[in-house]
Coordinates of C-alpha atoms and ligand atoms in Angstrom, one line a residue:
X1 CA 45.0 89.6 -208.6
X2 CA 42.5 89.4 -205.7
X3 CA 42.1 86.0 -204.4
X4 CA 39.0 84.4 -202.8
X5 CA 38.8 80.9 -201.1
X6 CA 36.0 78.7 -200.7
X7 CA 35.7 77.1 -197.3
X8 CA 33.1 74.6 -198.9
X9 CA 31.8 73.8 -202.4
X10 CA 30.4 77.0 -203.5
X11 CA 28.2 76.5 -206.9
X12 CA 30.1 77.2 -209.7
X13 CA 27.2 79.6 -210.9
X14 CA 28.2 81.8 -208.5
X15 CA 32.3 81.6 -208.4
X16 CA 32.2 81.9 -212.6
X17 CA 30.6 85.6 -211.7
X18 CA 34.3 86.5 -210.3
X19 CA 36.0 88.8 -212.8
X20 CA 39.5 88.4 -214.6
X21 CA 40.7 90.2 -211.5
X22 CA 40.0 87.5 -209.1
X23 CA 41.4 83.9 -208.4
X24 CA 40.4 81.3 -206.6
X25 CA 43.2 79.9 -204.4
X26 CA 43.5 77.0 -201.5
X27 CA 45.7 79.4 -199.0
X28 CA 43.2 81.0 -196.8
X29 CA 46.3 83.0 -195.7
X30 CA 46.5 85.0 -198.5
X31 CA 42.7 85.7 -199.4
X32 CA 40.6 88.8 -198.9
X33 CA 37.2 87.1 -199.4
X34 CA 36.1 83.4 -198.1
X35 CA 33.1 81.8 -199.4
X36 CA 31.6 79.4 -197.2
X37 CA 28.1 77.6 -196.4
X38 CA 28.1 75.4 -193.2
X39 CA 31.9 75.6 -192.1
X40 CA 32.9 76.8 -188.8
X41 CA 35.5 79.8 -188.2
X42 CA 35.2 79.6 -185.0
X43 CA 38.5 78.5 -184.1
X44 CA 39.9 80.3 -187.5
X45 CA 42.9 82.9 -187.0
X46 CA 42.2 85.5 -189.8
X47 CA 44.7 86.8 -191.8
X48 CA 45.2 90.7 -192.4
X49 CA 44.6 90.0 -195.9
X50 CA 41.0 89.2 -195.0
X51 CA 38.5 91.7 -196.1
X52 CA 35.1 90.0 -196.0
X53 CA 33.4 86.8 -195.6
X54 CA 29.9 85.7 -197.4
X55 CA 27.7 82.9 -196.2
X56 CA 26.6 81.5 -199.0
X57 CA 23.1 81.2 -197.0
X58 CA 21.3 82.6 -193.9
X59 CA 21.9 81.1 -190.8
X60 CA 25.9 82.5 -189.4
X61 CA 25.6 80.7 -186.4
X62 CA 29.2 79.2 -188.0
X63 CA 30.8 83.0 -187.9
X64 CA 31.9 84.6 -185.0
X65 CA 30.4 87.6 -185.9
X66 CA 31.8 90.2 -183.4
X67 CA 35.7 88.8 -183.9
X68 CA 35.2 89.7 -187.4
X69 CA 33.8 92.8 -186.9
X70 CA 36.8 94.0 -184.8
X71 CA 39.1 93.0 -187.4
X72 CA 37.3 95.0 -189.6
X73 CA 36.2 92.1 -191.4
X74 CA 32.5 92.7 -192.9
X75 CA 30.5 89.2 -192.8
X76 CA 27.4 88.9 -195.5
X77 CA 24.8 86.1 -195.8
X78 CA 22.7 86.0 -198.6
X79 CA 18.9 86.2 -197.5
X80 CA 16.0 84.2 -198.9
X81 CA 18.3 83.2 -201.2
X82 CA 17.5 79.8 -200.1
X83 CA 13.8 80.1 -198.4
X84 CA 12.0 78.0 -201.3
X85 CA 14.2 74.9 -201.1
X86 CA 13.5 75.2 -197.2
X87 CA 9.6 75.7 -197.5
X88 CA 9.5 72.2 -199.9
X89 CA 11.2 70.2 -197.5
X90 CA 9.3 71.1 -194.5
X91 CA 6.1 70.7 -196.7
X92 CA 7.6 67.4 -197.3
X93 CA 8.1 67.1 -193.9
X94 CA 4.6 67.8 -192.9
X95 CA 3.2 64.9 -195.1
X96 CA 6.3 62.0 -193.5
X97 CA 4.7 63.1 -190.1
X98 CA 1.2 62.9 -191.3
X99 CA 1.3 59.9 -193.5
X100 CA 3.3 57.1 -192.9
X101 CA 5.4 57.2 -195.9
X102 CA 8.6 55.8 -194.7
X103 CA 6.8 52.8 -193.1
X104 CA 4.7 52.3 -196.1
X105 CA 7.8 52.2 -198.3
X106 CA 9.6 50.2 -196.4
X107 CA 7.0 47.6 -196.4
X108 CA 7.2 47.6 -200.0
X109 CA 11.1 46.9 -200.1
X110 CA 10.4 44.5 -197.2
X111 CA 7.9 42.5 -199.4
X112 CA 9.2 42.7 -202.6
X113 CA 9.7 38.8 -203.4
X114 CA 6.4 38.3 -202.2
X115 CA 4.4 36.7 -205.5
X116 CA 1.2 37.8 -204.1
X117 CA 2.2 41.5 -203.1
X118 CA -1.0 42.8 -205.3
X119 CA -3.4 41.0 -203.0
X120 CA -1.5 41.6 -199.8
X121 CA -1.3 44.8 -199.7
X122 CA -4.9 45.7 -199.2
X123 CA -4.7 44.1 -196.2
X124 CA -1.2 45.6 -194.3
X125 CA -1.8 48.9 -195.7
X126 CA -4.1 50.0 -192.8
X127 CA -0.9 50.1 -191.1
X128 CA 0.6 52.8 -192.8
X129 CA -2.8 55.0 -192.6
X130 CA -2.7 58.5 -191.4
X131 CA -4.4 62.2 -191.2
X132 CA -4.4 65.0 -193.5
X133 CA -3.1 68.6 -192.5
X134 CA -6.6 70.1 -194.1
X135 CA -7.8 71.9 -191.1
X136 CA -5.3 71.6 -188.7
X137 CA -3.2 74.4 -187.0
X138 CA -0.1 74.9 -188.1
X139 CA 2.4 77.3 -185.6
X140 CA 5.0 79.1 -187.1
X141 CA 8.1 80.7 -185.5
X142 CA 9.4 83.1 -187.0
X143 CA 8.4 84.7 -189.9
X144 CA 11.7 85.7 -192.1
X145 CA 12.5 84.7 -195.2
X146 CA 11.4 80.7 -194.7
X147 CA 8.5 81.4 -192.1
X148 CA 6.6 83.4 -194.3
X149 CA 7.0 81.2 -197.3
X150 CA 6.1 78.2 -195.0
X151 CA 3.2 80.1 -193.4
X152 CA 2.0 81.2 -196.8
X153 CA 2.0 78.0 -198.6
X154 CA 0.8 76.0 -195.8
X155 CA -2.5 78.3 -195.8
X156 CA -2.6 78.0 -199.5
X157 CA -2.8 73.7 -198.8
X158 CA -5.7 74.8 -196.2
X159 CA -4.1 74.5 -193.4
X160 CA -4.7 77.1 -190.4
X161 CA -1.9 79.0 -189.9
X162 CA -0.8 81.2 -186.6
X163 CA 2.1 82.8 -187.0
X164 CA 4.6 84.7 -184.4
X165 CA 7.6 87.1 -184.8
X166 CA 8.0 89.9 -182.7
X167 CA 11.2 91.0 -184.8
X168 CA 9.1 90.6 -187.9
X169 CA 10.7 93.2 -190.7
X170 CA 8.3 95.3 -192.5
X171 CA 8.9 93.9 -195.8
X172 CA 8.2 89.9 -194.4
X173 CA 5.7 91.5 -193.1
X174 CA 4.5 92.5 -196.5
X175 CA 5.0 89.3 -197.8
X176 CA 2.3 87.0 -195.6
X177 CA -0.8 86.1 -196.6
X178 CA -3.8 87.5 -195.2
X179 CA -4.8 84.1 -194.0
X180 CA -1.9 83.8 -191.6
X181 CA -3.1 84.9 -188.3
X182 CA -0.8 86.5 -186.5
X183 CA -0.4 85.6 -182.3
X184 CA 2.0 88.2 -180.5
X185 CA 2.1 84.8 -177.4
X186 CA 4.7 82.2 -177.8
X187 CA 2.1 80.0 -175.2
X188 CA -0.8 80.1 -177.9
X189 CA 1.2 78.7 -180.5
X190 CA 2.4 76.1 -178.2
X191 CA -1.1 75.3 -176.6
X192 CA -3.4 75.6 -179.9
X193 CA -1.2 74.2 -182.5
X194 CA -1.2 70.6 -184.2
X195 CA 2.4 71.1 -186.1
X196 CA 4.6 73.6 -184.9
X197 CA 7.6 74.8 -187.0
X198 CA 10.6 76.7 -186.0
X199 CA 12.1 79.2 -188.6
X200 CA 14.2 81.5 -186.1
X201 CA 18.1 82.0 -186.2
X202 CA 20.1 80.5 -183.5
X203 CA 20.9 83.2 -181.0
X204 CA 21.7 83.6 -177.4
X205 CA 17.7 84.5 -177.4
X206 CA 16.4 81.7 -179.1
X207 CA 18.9 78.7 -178.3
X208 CA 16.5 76.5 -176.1
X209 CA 13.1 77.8 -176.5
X210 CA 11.6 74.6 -177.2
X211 CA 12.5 73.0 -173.9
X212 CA 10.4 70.8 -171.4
X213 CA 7.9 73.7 -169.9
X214 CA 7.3 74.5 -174.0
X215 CA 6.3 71.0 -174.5
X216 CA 4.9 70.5 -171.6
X217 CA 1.8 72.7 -172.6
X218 CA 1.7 71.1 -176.6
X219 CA -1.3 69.2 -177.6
X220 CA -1.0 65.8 -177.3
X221 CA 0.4 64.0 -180.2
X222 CA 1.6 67.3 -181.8
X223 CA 4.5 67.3 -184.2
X224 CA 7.7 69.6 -184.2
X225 CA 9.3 70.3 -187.4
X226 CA 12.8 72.1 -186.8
X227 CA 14.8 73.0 -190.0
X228 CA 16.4 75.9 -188.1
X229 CA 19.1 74.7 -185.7
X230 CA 19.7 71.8 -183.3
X231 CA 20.6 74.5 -180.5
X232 CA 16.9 75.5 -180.7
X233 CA 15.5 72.5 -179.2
X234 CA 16.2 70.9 -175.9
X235 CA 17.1 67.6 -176.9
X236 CA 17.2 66.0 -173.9
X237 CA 13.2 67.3 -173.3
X238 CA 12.5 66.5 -176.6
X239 CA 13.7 62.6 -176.4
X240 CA 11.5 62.4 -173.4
X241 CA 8.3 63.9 -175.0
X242 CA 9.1 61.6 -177.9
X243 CA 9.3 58.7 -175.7
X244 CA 5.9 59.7 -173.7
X245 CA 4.0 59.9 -176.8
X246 CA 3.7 63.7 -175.9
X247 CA 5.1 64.4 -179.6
X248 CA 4.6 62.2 -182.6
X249 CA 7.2 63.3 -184.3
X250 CA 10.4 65.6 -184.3
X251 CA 10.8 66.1 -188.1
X252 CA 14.6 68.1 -188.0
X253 CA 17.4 68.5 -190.7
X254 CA 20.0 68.2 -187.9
X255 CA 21.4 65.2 -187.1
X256 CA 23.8 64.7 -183.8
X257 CA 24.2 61.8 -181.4
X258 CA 21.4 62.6 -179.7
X259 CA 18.9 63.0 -182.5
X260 CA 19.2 60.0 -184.7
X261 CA 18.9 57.9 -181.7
X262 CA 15.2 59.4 -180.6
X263 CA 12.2 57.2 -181.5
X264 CA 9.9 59.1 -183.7
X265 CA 12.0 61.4 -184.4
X266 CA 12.7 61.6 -188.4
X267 CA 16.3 63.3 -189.2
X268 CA 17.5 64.6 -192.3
X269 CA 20.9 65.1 -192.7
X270 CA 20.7 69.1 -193.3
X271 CA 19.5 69.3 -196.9
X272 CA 17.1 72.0 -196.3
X273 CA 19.5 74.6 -198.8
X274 CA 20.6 71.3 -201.0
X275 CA 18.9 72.2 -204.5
X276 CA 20.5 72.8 -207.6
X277 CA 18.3 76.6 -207.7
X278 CA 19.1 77.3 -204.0
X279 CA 23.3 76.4 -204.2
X280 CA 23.0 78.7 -207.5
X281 CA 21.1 81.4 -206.1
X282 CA 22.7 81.7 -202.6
X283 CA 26.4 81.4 -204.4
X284 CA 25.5 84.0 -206.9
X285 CA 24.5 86.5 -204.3
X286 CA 27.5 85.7 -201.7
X287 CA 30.1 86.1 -205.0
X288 CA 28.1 89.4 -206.0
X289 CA 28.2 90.9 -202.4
X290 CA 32.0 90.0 -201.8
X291 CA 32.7 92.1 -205.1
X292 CA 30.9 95.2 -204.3
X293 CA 32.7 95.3 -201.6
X294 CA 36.1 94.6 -202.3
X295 CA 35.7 97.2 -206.0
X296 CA 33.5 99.8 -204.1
X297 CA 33.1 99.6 -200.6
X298 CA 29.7 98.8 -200.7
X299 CA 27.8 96.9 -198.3
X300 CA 24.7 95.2 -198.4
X301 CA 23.4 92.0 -196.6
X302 CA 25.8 92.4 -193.9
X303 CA 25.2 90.9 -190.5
X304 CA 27.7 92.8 -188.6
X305 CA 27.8 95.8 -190.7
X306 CA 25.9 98.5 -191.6
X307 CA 24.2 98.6 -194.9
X308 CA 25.7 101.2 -196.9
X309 CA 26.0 102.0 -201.1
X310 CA 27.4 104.8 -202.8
X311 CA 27.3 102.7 -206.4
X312 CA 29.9 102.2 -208.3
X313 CA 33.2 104.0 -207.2
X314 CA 33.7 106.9 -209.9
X315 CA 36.1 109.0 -207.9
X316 CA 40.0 109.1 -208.5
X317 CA 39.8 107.4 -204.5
X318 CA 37.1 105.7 -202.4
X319 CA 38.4 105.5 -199.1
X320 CA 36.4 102.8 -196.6
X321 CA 36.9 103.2 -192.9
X322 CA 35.2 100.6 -190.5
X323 CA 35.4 102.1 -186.9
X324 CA 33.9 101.9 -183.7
X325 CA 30.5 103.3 -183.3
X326 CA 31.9 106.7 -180.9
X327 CA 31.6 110.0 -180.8
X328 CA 34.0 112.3 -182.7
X329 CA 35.0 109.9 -185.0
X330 CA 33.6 111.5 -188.4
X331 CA 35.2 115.0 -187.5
X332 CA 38.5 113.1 -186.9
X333 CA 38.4 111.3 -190.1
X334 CA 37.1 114.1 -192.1
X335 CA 40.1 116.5 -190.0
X336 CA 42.7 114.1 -191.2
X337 CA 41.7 114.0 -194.6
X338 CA 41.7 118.0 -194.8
X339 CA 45.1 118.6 -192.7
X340 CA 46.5 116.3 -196.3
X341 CA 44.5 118.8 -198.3
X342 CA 42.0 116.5 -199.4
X343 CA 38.6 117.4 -200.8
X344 CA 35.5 114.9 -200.0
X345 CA 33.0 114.8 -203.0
X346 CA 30.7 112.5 -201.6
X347 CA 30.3 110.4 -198.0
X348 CA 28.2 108.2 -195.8
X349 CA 28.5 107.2 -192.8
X350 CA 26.4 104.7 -190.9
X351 CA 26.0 102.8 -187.7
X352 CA 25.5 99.0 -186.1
X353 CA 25.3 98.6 -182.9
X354 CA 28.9 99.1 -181.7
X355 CA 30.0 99.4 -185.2
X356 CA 30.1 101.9 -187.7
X357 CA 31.2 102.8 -191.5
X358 CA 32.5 105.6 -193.1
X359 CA 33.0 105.9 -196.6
X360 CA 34.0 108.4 -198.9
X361 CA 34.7 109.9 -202.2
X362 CA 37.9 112.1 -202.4
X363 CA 39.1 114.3 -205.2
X364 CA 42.7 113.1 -204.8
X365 CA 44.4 110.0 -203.6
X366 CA 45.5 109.9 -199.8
X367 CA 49.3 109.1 -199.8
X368 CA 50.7 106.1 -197.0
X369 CA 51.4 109.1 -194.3
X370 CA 48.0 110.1 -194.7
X371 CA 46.3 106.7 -194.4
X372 CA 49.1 106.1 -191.2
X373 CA 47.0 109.1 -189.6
X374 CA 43.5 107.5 -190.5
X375 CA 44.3 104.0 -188.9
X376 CA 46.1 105.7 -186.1
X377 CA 42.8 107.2 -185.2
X378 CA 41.8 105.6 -181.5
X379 CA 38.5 103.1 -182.5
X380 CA 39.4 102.8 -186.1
X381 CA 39.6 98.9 -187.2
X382 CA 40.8 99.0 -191.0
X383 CA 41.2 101.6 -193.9
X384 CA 41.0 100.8 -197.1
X385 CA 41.4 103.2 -199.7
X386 CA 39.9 101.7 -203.6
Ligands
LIG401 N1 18.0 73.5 -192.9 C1 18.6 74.4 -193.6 O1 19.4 74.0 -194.5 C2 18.4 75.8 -193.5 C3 18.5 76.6 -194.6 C4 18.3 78.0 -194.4 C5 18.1 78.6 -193.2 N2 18.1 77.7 -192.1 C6 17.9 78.3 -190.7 O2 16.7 79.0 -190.7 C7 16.9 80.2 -190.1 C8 15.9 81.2 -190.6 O3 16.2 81.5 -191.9 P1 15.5 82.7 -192.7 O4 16.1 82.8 -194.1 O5 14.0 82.7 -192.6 O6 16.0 84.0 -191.8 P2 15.4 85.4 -191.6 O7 16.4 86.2 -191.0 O8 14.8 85.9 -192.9 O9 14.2 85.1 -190.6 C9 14.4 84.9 -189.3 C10 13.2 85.4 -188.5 O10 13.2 85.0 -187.2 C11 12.7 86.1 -186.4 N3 13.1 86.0 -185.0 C12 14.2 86.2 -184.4 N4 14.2 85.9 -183.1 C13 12.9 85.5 -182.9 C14 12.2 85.0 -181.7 N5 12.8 85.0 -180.5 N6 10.9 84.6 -181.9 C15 10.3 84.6 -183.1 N7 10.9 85.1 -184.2 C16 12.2 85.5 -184.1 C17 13.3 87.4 -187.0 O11 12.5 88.5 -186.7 C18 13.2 87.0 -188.5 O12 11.9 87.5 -189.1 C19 18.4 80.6 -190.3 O13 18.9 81.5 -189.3 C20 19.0 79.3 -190.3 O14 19.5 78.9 -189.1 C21 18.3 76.4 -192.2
LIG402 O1 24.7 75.6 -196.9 C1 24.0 74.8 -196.6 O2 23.8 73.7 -197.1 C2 23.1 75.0 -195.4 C3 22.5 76.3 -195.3 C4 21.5 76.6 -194.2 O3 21.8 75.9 -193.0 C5 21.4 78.1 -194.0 O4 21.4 78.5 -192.8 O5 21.3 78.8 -195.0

């Protein structure tokens, strides 16, 4: 029985995909797949039973990518999966900057024994007045699965949209609306814009970029919306701004010590994934990937894998080698499988950065001695033969 553990509430939807052949347990030690949304495994030791993890979502911020990659453990997220529920809260978002909703509610719950609440309000609502995003510029940063959808639908509500990516994948790229106007400068969004929304990962790259020269060259009054990652804004800039009136409002789904102490700052507590249809669909896809792998060695949606799919394993043997990304290491692995007298039907092999993947159809099944000689091979991380 193959077990898989959930690191955090994965929907249902997507764990009653697993087969008879799998089991859920609550020992991590003796799972080959974890589930998991927002948990850290950062200071996780991973057992040798561990084959794969999926992020039920996209950011993996929470992964240490490269450890798992040298214990030949292949780490999925499941893209777009949740871009819509994103791109309704930050629409939401957009409107609690521009109109004050919270304050008007909050009058309303303030006033609520008032007998004459009818006649009073006509006169204290021209507190809670605001401005439409008709018209105004709306930045977007990155332009993935969420940006484009943001970017797109904010154009749809007439707003005028300037997006930037310079990583933008072909198919995103596909995906934008013809009224997003694309801006290859960071500055122009930061200068022009009246709203200006982050949708970037958080990497070593991007960790910081809106700091105190960024804001420094906003628009006065402008409005920050970061449904990303904390690590993406300097905080410390970011209360100042706040403070100086420089920024209206930092709308972010990320709150820390820092955050839900800042005036004008408006914090959710990280629900941009929490919808019924987003928890289905990014469980469904994390469950779906985790099998492939395990039954055939496929890989897709990996972030420190290559992508690579031969279908479903047909063979007598599928053998999976993650390696190093170095020369010689198909003629090695190929040599060994010959000097046992093994013929290869079918193989790919494919690269990542300092990682590779070799997998392979054989018309017989390697024995231990043989599979010994496979992992013995100098910048081979794990065998597996299915
Ligand atoms: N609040 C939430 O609950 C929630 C939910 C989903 C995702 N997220 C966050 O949103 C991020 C984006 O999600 P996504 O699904 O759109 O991911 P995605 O991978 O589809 O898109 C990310 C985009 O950022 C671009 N990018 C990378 N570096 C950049 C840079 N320096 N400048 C401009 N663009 C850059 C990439 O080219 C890519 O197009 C995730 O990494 C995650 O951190 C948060
Ligand atoms: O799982 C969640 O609730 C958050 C997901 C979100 O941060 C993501 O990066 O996909």
């Amino acid at each position: 029985m193959r077990k898989i553990h959930c690191l955090n509430a994965i929907s249902k939807h997507g764990t009653d995909l697993l087969t008879a052949d799998y089991e859920l347990t609550d020992n991590v030690k003796e799972a080959e797949g974890i589930l998991v949304r927002s948990a850290s495994l950062h200071e996780m030791e991973f057992p040798n039973s561990l084959l794969a993890v999926a992020r039920a979502g996209a950011g993996v911020n929470n992964i240490p990518l490269d450890a798992c990659a040298q214990e030949g453990i292949v780490v999925f997220n499941t893209p777009g999966a949740n871009a819509n529920a994103v791109k309704e809260l930050v629409i939401g978002a957009l409107m609690l900057a521009s109109r004050d909703i919270l304050g008007g509610i909050n009058w309303c719950i303030d006033n609520a024994e008032d007998a004459n609440i009818a006649k009073s309000v006509e006169k204290a609502k021209k507190a809670f007045a605001g401005c439409e995003i008709r018209g105004k510029k709306l930045g977007v940063i990155g332009l993935g699965a969420i940006g484009a959808e943001v970017a797109n639908a904010c154009a749809g509500l007439g707003m005028e949209v300037y997006g930037y990516d310079p990583f933008i994948s072909v198919q995103a790229a596909w995906m934008l609306s013809r009224d997003v106007k694309h801006t290859t400068s960071l500055d122009t969004i930061f200068q022009e814009c009246d709203y200006i929304t982050l949708h970037v990962p958080a990497l070593d790259s991007t960790k910081g970029m809106i700091n105190k020269n960024a804001l420094e060259q906003m628009k006065d009054g402008v409005v920050v919306l970061n449904f990303a990652r904390d690590l993406l804004v300097d905080e410390d800039a970011m209360a100042e701004a706040l403070a100086s009136g420089k920024v209206k409002h930092y709308m972010t789904d990320f709150p820390n010590t820092k955050s839900v102490h800042m005036k004008g700052a408006i914090v959710t507590p990280h629900i941009g994934a929490s919808t019924a249809e987003s928890e289905d669909n990014c469980a469904k896809m994390a469950v779906k990937e985790i099998m492939d792998y395990i039954e055939n060695g496929n890989i897709r949606n990996s972030v420190n894998y290559p992508a690579c799919d031969m279908g479903v394993k047909k063979t007598v043997a599928r053998v999976a080698v993650l390696h190093l990304n170095i020369p010689n290491m198909i003629g090695q692995i190929t040599g060994v499988l010959a000097g046992g007298g093994i013929n290869i039907s079918d193989m790919t092999n494919k690269s990542r950065d300092k990682y590779a993947y070799t997998l392979m159809d054989l018309e017989s099944v390697p024995d231990d001695i043989l599979v010994q000689k496979l992992n013995a091979i100098q910048g081979v991380l794990r065998v597996r033969v299915l």
